[in-house]
GROMACS .gro file of C-alpha atoms in nm:
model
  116
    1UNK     CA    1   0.160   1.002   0.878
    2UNK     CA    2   0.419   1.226   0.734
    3UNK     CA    3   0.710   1.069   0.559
    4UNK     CA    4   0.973   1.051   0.798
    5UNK     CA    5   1.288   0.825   0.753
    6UNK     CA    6   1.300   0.561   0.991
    7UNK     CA    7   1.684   0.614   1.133
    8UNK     CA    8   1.846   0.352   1.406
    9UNK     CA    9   1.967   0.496   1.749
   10UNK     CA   10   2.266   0.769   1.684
   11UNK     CA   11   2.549   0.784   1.608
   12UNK     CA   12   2.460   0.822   1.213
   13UNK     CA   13   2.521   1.045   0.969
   14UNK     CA   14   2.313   1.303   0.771
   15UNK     CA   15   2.374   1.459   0.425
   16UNK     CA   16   2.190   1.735   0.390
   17UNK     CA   17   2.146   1.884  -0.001
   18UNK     CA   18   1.987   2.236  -0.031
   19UNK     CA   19   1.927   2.330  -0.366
   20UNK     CA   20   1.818   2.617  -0.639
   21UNK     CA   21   1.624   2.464  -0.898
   22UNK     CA   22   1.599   2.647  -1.243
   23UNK     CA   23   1.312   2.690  -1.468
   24UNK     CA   24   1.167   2.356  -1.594
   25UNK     CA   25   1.185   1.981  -1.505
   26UNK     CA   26   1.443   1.920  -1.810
   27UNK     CA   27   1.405   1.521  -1.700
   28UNK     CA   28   1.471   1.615  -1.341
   29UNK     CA   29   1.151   1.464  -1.155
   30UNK     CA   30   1.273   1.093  -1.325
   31UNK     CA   31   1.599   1.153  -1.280
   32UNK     CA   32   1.499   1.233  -0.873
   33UNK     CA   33   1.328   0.912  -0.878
   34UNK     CA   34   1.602   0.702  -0.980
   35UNK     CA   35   1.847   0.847  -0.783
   36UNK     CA   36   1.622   0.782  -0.448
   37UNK     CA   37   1.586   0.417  -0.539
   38UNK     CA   38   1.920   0.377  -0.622
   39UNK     CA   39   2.046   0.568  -0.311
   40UNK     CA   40   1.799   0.260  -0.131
   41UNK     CA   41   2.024   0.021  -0.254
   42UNK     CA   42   2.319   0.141  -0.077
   43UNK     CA   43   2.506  -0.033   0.199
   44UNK     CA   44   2.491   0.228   0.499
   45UNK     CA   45   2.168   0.386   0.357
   46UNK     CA   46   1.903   0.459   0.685
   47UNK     CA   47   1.612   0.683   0.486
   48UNK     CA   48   1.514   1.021   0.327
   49UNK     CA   49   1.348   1.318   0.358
   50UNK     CA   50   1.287   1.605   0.124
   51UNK     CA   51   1.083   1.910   0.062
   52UNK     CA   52   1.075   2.113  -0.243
   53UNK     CA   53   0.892   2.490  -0.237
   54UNK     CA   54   0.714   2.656  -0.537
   55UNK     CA   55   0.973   2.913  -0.590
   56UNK     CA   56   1.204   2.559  -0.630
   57UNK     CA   57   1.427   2.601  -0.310
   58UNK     CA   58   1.468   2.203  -0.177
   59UNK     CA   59   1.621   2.034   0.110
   60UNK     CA   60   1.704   1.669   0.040
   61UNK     CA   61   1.839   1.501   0.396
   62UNK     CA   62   1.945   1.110   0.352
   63UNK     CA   63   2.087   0.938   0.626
   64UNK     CA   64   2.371   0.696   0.595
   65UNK     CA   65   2.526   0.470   0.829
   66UNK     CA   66   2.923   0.580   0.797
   67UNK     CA   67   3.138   0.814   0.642
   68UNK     CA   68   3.241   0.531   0.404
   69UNK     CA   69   2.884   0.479   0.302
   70UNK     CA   70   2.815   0.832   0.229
   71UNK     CA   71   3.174   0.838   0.008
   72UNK     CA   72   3.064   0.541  -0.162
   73UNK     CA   73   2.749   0.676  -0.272
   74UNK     CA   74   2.914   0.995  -0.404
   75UNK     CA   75   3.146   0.813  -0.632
   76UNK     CA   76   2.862   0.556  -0.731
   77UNK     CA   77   2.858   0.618  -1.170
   78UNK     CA   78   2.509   0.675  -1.142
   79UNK     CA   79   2.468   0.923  -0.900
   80UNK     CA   80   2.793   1.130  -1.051
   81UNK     CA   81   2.632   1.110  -1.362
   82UNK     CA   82   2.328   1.247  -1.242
   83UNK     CA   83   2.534   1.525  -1.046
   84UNK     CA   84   2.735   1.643  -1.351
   85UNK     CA   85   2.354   1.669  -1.534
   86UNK     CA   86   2.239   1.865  -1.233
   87UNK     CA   87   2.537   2.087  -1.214
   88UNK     CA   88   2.479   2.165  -1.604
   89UNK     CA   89   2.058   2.143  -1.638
   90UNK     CA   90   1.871   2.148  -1.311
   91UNK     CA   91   2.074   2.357  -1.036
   92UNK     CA   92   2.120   2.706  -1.007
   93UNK     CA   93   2.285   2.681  -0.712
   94UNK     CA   94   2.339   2.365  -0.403
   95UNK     CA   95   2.519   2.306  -0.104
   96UNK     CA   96   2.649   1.949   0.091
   97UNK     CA   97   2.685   1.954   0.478
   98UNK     CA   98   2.788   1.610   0.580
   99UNK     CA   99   2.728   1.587   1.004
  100UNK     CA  100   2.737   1.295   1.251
  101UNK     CA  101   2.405   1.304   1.441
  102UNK     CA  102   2.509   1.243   1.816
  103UNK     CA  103   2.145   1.256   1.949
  104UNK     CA  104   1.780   1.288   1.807
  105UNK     CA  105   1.462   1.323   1.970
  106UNK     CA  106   1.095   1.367   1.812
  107UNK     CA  107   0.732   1.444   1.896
  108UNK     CA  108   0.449   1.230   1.772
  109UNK     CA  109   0.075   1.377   1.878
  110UNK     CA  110  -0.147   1.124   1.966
  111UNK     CA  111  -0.455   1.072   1.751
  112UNK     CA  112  -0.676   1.076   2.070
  113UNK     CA  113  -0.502   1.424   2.108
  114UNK     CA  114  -0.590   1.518   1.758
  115UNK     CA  115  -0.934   1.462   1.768
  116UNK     CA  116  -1.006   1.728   2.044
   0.00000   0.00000   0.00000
């Protein structure tokens, strides 16, 4: 199965990250790591999902509970820390879009279906 997060009925709240990597890891894979296990220890944290392409365009969606959740993550010393390293070593460029999810809906194939 594909690693989906596992998010509660809506209303939540998304934070979607799309980023620019540069050349080379420059400590960024462990520094990824840390920041999704930290991010886990959040109040208001729901899950994660994130892709990353060859040519090192990403999208990094975590879902939080509440606005204040999501603000208390940003300011967490950690994470800013992190942030400040990516702003200087990892990113060429990123964008934030914070949205309230008001409804989802999904599609899950049957393995009975998959086997045809």
């Amino acid at each position: 199965m594909f690693p989906f997060a596992n998010t509660p009925q809506p209303p939540y709240y998304i934070v979607a990250f799309t980023t620019q990597r540069k050349e080379g890891d420059h400590g960024y894979e462990a520094m990824a790591e840390k920041m999704l296990e930290l991010a886990a220890q959040q109040e208001g944290y729901l899950g994660v999902e994130s892709v990353r392409g060859t040519d090192g365009f990403g999208i990094t969606n975590s879902y939080w509970g509440s606005l204040a959740s999501i603000a208390a993550w940003r300011n967490n010393i950690e994470h800013t820390f992190a942030r400040n390293q990516g702003r200087e070593q990892w990113y060429a460029q990123y964008f934030t879009r914070i949205a309230k999810v008001e409804r989802d809906y999904g599609f899950v194939a049957s393995e009975a279906s998959d086997a045809k």
